[in-house]
Coordinates of C-alpha atoms and ligand atoms in Angstrom, one line a residue:
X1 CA 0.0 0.0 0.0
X2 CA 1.6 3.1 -0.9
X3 CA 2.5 5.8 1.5
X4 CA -0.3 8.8 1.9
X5 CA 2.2 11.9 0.8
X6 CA 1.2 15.3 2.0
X7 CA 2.0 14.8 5.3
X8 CA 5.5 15.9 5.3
X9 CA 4.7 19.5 6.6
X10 CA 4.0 17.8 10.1
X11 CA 6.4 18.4 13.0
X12 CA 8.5 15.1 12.3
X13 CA 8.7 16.8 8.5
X14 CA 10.3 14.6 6.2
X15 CA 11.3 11.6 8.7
X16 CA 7.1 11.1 8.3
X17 CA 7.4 10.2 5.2
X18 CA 10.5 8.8 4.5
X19 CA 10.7 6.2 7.3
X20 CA 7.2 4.4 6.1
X21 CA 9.1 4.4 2.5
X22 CA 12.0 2.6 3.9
X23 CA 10.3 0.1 5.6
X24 CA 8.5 -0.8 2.5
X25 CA 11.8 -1.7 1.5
X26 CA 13.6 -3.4 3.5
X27 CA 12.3 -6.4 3.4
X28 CA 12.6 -6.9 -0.5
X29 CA 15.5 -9.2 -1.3
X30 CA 17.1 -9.2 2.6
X31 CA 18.8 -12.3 3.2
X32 CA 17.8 -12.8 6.7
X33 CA 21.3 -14.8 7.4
X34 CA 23.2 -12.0 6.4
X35 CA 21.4 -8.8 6.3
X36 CA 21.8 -8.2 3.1
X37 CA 20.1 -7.4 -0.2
X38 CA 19.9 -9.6 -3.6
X39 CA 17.9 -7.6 -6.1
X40 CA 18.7 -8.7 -9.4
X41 CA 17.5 -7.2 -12.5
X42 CA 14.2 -9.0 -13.7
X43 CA 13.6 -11.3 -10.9
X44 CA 11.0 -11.6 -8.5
X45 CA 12.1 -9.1 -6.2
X46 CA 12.8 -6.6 -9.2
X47 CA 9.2 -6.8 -9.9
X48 CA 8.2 -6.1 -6.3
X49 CA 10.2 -2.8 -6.1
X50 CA 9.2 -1.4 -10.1
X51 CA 5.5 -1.7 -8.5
X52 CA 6.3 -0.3 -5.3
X53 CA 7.7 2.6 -7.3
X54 CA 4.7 2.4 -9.5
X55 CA 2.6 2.7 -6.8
X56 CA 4.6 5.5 -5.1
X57 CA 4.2 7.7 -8.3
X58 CA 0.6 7.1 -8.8
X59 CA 0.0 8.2 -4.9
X60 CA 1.9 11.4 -5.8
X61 CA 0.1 12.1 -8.6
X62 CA 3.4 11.5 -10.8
X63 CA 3.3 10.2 -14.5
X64 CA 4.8 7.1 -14.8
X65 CA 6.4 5.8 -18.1
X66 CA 8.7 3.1 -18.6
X67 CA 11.5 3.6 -21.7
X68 CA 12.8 1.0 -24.2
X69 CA 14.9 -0.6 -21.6
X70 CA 12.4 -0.8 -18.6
X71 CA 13.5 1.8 -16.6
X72 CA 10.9 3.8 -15.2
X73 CA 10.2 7.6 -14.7
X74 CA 7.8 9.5 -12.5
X75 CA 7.2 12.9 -14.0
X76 CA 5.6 16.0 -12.0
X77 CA 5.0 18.1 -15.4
X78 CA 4.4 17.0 -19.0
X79 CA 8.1 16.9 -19.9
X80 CA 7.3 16.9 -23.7
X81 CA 5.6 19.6 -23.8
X82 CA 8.7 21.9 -21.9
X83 CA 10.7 20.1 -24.4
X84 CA 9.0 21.6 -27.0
X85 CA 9.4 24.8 -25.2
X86 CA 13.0 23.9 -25.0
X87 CA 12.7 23.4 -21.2
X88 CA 14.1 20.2 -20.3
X89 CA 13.2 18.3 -17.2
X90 CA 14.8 18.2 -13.6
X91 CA 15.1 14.4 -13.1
X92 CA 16.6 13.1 -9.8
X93 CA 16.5 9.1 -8.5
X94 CA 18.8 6.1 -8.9
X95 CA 18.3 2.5 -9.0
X96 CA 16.9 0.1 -6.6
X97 CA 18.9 -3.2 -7.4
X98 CA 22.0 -4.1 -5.4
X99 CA 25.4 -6.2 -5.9
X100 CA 24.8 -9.5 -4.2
X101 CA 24.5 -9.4 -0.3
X102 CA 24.8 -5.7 -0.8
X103 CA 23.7 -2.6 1.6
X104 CA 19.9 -0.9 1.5
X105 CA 21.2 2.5 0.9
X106 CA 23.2 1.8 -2.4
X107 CA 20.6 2.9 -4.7
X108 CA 17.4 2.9 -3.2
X109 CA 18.8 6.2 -0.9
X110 CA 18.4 8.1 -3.8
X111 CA 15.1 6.8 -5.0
X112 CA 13.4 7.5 -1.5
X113 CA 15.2 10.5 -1.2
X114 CA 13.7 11.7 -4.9
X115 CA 10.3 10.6 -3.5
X116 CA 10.1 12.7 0.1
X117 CA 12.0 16.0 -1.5
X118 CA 9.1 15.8 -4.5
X119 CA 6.3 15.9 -1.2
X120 CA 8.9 18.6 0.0
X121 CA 8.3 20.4 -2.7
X122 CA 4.8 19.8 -3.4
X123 CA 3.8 21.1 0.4
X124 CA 5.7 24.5 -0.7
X125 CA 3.8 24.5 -3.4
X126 CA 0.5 24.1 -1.9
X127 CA 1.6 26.4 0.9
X128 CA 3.5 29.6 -0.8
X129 CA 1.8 29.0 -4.6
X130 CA 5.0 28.3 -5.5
X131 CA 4.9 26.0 -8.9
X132 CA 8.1 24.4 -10.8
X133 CA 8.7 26.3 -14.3
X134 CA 10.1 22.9 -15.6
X135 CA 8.6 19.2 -15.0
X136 CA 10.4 17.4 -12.4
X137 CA 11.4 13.5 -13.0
X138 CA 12.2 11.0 -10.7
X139 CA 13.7 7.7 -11.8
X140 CA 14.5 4.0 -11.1
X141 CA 17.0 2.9 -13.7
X142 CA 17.1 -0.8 -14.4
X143 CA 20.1 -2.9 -13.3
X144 CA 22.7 -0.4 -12.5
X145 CA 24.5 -3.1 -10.6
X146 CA 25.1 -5.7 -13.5
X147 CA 25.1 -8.3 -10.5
X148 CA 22.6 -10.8 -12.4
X149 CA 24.1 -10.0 -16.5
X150 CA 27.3 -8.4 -15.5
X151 CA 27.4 -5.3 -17.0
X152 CA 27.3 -2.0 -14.7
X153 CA 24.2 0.9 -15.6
X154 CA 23.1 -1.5 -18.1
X155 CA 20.0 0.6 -17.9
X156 CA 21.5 4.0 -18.8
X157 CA 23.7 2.7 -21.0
X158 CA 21.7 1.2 -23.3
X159 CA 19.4 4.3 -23.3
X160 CA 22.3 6.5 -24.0
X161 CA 23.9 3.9 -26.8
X162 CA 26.6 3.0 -24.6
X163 CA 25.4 -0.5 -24.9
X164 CA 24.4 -2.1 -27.9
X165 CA 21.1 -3.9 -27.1
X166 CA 22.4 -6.8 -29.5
X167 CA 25.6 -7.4 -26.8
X168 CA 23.2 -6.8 -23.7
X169 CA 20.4 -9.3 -25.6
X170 CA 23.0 -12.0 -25.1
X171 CA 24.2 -11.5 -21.7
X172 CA 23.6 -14.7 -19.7
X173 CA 23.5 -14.8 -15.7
X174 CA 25.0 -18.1 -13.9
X175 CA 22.3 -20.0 -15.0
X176 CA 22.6 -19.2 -18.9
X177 CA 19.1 -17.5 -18.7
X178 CA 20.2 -14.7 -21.4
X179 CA 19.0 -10.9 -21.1
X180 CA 16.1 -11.5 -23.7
X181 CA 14.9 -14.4 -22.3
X182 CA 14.9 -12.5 -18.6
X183 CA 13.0 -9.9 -20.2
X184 CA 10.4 -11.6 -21.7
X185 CA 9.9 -13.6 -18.2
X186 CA 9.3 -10.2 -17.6
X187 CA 6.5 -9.5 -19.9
X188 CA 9.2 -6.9 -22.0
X189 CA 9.7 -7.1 -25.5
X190 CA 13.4 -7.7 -26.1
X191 CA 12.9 -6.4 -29.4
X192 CA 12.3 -3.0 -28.0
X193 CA 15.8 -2.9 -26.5
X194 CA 17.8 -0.4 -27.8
X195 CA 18.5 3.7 -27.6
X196 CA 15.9 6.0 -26.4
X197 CA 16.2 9.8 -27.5
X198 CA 13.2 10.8 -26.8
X199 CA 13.4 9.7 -22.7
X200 CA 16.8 11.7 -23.6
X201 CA 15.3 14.5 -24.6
X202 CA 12.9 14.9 -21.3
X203 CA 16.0 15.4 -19.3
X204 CA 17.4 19.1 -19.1
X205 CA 19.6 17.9 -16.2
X206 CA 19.6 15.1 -13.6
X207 CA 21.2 15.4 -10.2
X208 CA 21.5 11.7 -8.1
X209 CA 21.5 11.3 -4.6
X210 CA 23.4 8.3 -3.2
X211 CA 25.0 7.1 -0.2
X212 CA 28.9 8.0 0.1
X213 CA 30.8 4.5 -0.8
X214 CA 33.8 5.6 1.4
X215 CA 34.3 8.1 4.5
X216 CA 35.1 11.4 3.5
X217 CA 32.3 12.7 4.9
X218 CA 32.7 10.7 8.1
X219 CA 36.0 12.6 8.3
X220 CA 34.9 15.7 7.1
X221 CA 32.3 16.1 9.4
X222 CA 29.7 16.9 7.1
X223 CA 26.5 15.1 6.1
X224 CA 26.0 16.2 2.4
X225 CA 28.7 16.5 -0.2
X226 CA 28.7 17.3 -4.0
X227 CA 29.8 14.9 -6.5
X228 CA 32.1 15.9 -9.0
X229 CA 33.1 13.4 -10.9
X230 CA 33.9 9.5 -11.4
X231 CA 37.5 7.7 -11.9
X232 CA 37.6 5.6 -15.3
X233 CA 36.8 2.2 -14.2
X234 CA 35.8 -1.1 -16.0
X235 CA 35.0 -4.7 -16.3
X236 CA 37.0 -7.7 -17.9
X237 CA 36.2 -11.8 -18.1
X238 CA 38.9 -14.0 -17.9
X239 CA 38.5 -17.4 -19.0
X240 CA 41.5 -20.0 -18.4
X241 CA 40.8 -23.1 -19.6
X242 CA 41.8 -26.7 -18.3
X243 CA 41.8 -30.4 -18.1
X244 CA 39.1 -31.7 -16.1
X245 CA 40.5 -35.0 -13.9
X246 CA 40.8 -36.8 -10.8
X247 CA 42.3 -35.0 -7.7
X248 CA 43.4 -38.3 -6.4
X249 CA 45.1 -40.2 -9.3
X250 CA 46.2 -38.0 -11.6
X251 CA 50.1 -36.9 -11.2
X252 CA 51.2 -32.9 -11.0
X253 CA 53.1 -33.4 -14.3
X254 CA 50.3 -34.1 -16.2
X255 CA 48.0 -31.8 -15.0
X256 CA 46.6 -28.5 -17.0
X257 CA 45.3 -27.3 -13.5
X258 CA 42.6 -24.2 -15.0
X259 CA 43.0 -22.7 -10.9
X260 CA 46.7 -22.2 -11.4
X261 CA 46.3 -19.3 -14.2
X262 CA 43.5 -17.9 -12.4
X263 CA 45.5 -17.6 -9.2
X264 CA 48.2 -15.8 -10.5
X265 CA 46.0 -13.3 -12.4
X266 CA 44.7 -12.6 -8.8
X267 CA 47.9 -12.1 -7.3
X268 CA 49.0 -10.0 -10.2
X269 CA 46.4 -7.8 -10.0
X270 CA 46.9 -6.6 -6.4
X271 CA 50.6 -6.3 -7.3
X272 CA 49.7 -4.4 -10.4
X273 CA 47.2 -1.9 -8.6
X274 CA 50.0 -1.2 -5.9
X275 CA 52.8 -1.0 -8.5
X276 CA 50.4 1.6 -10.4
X277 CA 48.3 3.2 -7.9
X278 CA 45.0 1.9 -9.2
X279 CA 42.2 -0.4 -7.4
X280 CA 41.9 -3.9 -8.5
X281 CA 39.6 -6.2 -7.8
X282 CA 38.7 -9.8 -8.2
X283 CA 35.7 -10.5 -6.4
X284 CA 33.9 -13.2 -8.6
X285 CA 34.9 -16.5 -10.1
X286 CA 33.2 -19.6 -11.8
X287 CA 34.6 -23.0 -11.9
X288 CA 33.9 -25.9 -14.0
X289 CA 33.0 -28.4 -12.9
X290 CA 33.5 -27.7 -9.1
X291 CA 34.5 -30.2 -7.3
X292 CA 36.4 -30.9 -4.3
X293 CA 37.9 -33.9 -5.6
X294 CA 37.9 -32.5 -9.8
X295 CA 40.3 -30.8 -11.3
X296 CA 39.3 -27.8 -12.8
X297 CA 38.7 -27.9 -17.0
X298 CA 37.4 -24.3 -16.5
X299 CA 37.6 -21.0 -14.6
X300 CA 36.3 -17.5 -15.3
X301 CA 37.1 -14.9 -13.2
X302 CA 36.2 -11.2 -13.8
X303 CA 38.6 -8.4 -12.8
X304 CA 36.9 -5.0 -11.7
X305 CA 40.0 -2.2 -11.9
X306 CA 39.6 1.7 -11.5
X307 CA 42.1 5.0 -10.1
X308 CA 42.1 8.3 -11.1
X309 CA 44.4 8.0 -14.1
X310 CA 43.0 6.1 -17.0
X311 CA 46.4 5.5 -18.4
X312 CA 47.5 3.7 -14.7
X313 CA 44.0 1.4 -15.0
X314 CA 45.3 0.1 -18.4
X315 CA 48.7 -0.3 -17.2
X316 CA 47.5 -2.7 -14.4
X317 CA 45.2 -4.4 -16.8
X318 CA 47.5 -4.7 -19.2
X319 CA 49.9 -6.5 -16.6
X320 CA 47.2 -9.0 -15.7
X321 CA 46.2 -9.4 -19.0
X322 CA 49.7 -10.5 -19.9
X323 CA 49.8 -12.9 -16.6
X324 CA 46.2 -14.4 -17.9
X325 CA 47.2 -14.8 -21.4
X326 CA 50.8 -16.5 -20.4
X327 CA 48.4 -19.4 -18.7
X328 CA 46.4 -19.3 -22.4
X329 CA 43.6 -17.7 -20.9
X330 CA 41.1 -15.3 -23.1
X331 CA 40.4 -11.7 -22.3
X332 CA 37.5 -10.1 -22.8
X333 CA 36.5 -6.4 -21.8
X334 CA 32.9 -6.4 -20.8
X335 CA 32.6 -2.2 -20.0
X336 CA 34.8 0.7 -19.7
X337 CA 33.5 4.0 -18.4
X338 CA 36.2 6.8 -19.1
X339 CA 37.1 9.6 -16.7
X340 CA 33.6 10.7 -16.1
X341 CA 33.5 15.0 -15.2
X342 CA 30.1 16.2 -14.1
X343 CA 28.5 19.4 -15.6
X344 CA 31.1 21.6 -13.3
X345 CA 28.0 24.3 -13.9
X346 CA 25.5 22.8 -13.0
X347 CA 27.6 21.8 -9.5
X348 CA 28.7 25.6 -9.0
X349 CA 25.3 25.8 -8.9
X350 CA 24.3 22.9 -6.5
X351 CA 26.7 24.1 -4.1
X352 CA 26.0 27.7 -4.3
X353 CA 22.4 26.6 -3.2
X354 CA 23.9 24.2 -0.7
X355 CA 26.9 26.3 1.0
X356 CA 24.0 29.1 1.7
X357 CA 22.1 26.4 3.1
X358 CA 24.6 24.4 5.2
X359 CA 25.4 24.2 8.3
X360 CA 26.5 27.9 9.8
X361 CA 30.1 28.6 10.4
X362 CA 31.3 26.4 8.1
X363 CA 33.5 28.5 5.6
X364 CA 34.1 26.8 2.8
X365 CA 30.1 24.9 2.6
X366 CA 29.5 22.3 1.6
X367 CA 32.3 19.7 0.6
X368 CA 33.0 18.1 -2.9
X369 CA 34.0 14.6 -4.1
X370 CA 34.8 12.5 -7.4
X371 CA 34.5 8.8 -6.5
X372 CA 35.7 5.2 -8.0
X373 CA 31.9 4.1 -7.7
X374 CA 30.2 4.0 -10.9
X375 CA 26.7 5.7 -11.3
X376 CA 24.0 6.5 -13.9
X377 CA 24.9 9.8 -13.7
X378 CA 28.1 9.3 -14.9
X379 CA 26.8 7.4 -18.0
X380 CA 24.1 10.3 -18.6
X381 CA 26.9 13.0 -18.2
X382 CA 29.3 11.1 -21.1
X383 CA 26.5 11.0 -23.2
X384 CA 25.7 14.6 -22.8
X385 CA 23.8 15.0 -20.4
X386 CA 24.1 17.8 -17.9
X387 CA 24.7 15.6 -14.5
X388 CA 25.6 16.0 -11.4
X389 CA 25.6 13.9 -7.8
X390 CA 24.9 14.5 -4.1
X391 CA 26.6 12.1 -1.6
X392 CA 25.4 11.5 1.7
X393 CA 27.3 10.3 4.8
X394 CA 28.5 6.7 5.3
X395 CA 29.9 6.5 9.6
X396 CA 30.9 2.8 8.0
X397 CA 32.7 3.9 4.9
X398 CA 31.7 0.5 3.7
X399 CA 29.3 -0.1 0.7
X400 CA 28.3 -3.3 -1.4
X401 CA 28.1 -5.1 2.1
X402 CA 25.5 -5.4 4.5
X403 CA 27.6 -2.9 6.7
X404 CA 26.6 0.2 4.6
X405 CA 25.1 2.3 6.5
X406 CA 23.5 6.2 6.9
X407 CA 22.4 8.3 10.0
X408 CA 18.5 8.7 9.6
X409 CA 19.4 12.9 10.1
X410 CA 21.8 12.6 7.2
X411 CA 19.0 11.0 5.3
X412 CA 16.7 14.0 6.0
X413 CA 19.6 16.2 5.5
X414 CA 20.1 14.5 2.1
X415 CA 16.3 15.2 1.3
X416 CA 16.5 18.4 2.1
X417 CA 19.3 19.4 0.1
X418 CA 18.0 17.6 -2.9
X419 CA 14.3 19.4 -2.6
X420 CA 16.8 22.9 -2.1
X421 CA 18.6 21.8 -5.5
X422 CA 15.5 20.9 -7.1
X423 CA 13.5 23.6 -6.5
X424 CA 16.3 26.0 -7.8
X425 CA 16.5 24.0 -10.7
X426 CA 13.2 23.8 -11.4
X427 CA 12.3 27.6 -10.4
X428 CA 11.1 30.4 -12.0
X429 CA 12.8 30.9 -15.4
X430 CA 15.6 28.6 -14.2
Ligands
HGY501 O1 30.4 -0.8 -9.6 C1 30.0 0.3 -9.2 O2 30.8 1.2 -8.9 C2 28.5 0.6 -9.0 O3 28.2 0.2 -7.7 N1 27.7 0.0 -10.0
MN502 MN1 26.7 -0.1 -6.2
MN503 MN1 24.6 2.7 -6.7

C-alpha cells in the first residue's frame, strides 16, 4: 500500500514520510542470514520494487512511463511539452537493485530520497503558490549493478547507446538465462531494446543522490557533499581453460590445472594496482566443474580495476592481461567508463544553493567529491547530459556489504538538500 504523501509539513517533516518508504523496502530481497540485499534485474524481487515505485508515483500524482529498456520515470510536469518549449526536465533518482548481499542504501537512498524532497516540494507549493517552471522527474533505472548480467548501468547505457542492445540481448546470468529471455519472463519485449532519444530528450539535467561509498564525509564532518566526478573504471572476463581430472590419481606433471592461471592473475592484480596506484579487484569467479575432488577444466574470473588516471588502469590491466594470457587464458573487456566530469555548472550551482544552506560557520560549505563508484549519472553526463551527484554520509565507509550504512538525520539532511537543488532547478525561469 503506498505511502499517503502530503504529510511531510507535520512536526516530524520529512522523517514522516520517508521512514514508512524505507520500511517498504527493506524487506525486499534481505537475506535474513546476512542482512543483506539480492535484487537482481528481472527477478522476483525486481518486480516487487518497479510496483512499489509504480505505486509511489501514482500516490503522488506522478506520471509514470517506462523507456525501451524498462527503466521507469515519474514525471511532476508534461516533460514533452517543456521540451517543445525547449525546457528540459529536472530528473533526480537512482536504482533500486543491489550487488549480491549488498547494503539498502546503495541505490534505493536516492530513489526514496527523490520521493520525500518531491512531497517537500509539493507542500511549498500548496503552501506559498510556489509551482516548478520545468517538469520534475524521478527515476528507477534498471540494473545499475550488473550483478545478475554483469554489466554496470546496463539501464542507462543502453538508453544513452553505450550498450548495444544486440551485446546486452546475449548477456547470460550463472544459469545461462540470457537478457532477452529475462525480459520476456518479464513481460518486456526484447525487441524493444535499444536507444531512447526521446526519454533523452525529457531530461534538461539530472542530479543523483546516493549514499557516500567511502568516509570522506565521516571525516569531514559533514552530512551532504557534492559529486564531481567518477574515476575511469571497467569490467574484464577472464577465462583459463583446463583439463578436467581426478584430484586423487592424476600426477602434478600431467596436469593442466585451470586454478593455477587464475591464481596468478589474482595475485598479479593486487601487485599491479600497488605497482600503479590503481584499485583492482577480483571478487567473482566460476569454476567448471567444481568439485572438491575434480580438477578444474574451467575458470572464469572477472577483474573490476579503476584510479584516477586512465592511463594507470590500463597499465594494471594490461599486466594481468599478460599474466592471464601467459596461462592461455582469453580476455574479454565487458565495459569501460572513461574519466567521467560532471557538468562543473550545474555543480557551482548545486553548491551555491547548498553552501548558503549548510550548516552555519562552516566557511568553505558544503564539501566536494569524485569517487571510484560507478553511477547512472556518470553514464548520462558522457552522453551529454548535464549531471551532477549528491553524496550523503556513510559512519561505516563500507558499501556493497550489508555494513553500509546512513544516519536517519543525514537521510533527512540528504532530502532536504536535494528538494533545495530541485526547486532552484526547477524555479522560475531557471
Ligand atoms: O560498480 C560500481 O561502482 C557501481 O556500484 N555499479
Ligand atoms: Mn553499487
Ligand atoms: Mn549505486
Amino acid at each position: 500500500m503506498a505511502h499517503r504523501p502530503g504529510t511531510v509539513d507535520s512536526p516530524r517533516g520529512v522523517a514522516n514520510v520517508f521512514d514508512p518508504l524505507w520500511s517498504a523496502l527493506e524487506p525486499v530481497g534481505r537475506d535474513p542470514r546476512t542482512g543483506g540485499y539480492r535484487r537482481f534485474a528481472w527477478t522476483r524481487e525486481d518486480h516487487t520494487l518497479r510496483e512499489w515505485f509504480a505505486a509511489e508515483a501514482a500516490a503522488r500524482g506522478l506520471d509514470l512511463v517506462e523507456d525501451r529498456v524498462g527503466n521507469q520515470w515519474a514525471w511532476w510536469g508534461d516533460p514533452d511539452a517543456a521540451a517543445e518549449r525547449g525546457l528540459g526536465g529536472v530528473v533526480t533518482g537512482s536504482h533500486l537493485d543491489s550487488v549480491p548481499d549488498g547494503g539498502a542504501f546503495d541505490g534505493p537512498l536516492g530513489v526514496v530520497s527523490a520521493l520525500v524532497a518531491i512531497d517537500l516540494l509539493r507542500a511549498a507549493a500548496a503552501r506559498e503558490g510556489w509551482q516548478p517552471a520545468r517538469p520534475i522527474g524521478v527515476v528507477n533505472f534498471a540494473d545499475e549493478e550488473g550483478a545478475r548480467f554483469g554489466v554496470a548501468c546496463a539501464g542507462s547505457r543502453l538508453i544513452t547507446g553505450a550498450l548495444a542492445a544486440s551485446k546486452a540481448l546475449a548477456l547470460t546470468d550463472a544459469d545461462g538465462t540470457s537478457l532477452a529471455e529475462a525480459l520476456r519472463r518479464a513481460g518486456r519485449d526484447p525487441h524493444a531494446l535499444g536507444p531512447d532519444p526521446q526519454a533523452l530528450r525529457r531530461v534538461g539535467c539530472f542530479v543523483e543522490l546516493h549514499v557516500e561509498q567511502g568516509r570522506a564525509l565521516a571525516d569531514l564532518d559533514h552530512p551532504v557533499a557534492v559529486g564531481t566526478g567518477i574515476w575511469p573504471h571497467g569490467r574484464w572476463r577472464l577465462d583459463f581453460p583446463g583439463e578436467a581430472n581426478h584430484a586423487g590419481t592424476t600426477r602434478l606433471a600431467d596436469r593442466h590445472d585451470a586454478m593455477l592461471g587464475y591464481a596468478a592473475a589474482v595475485l598479479t592484480a593486487r601487485a599491479a594496482a600497488e605497482r600503479h596506484g590503481c584499485l583492482a579487484t577480483i571478487g567473482k569467479v566460476a569454476v567448471q566443474p567444481g568439485g572438491v575432488n575434480a580438477i578444474p577444466s574451467g575458470v572464469t574470473g572477472w577483474l573490476d580495476a579503476r584510479g584516477a588516471d586512465e592511463a594507470a588502469v590500463r597499465a594494471t590491466v594490461d599486466q594481468v592481461r599478460d599474466e592471464a594470457l601467459r596461462a592461455g587464458a582469453t580476455v574479454t573487456e565487458e565495459s569501460w567508463t572513461p574519466t567521467t566530469a560532471f557538468d562543473a555548472d550545474l555543480a557551482r550551482r548545486l553548491r551555491g544553493t547548498l553552501g548558503a544552506a549548510g550548516p552555519k560557520g562552516r566557511p568553505d560549505g558544503i564539501p566536494v567529491l569524485g569517487t571510484g563508484a560507478g553511477h547512472d549519472a556518470g553514464i548520462l553526463a558522457n552522453a551529454g547530459v548535464s549531471a551532477a551527484m549528491l553524496f550523503v554520509r556513510n559512519p561505516t565507509g563500507v558499501s556493497h556489504s550489508p555494513r553500509e550504512w546512513a544516519e536517519p538525520d543525514d537521510c533527512r539532511a540528504g532530502v532536504r538538500a536535494l528538494a533545495a537543488v530541485l526547486r532552484d532547478l526547477a524555479g522560475e525561469g531557471a
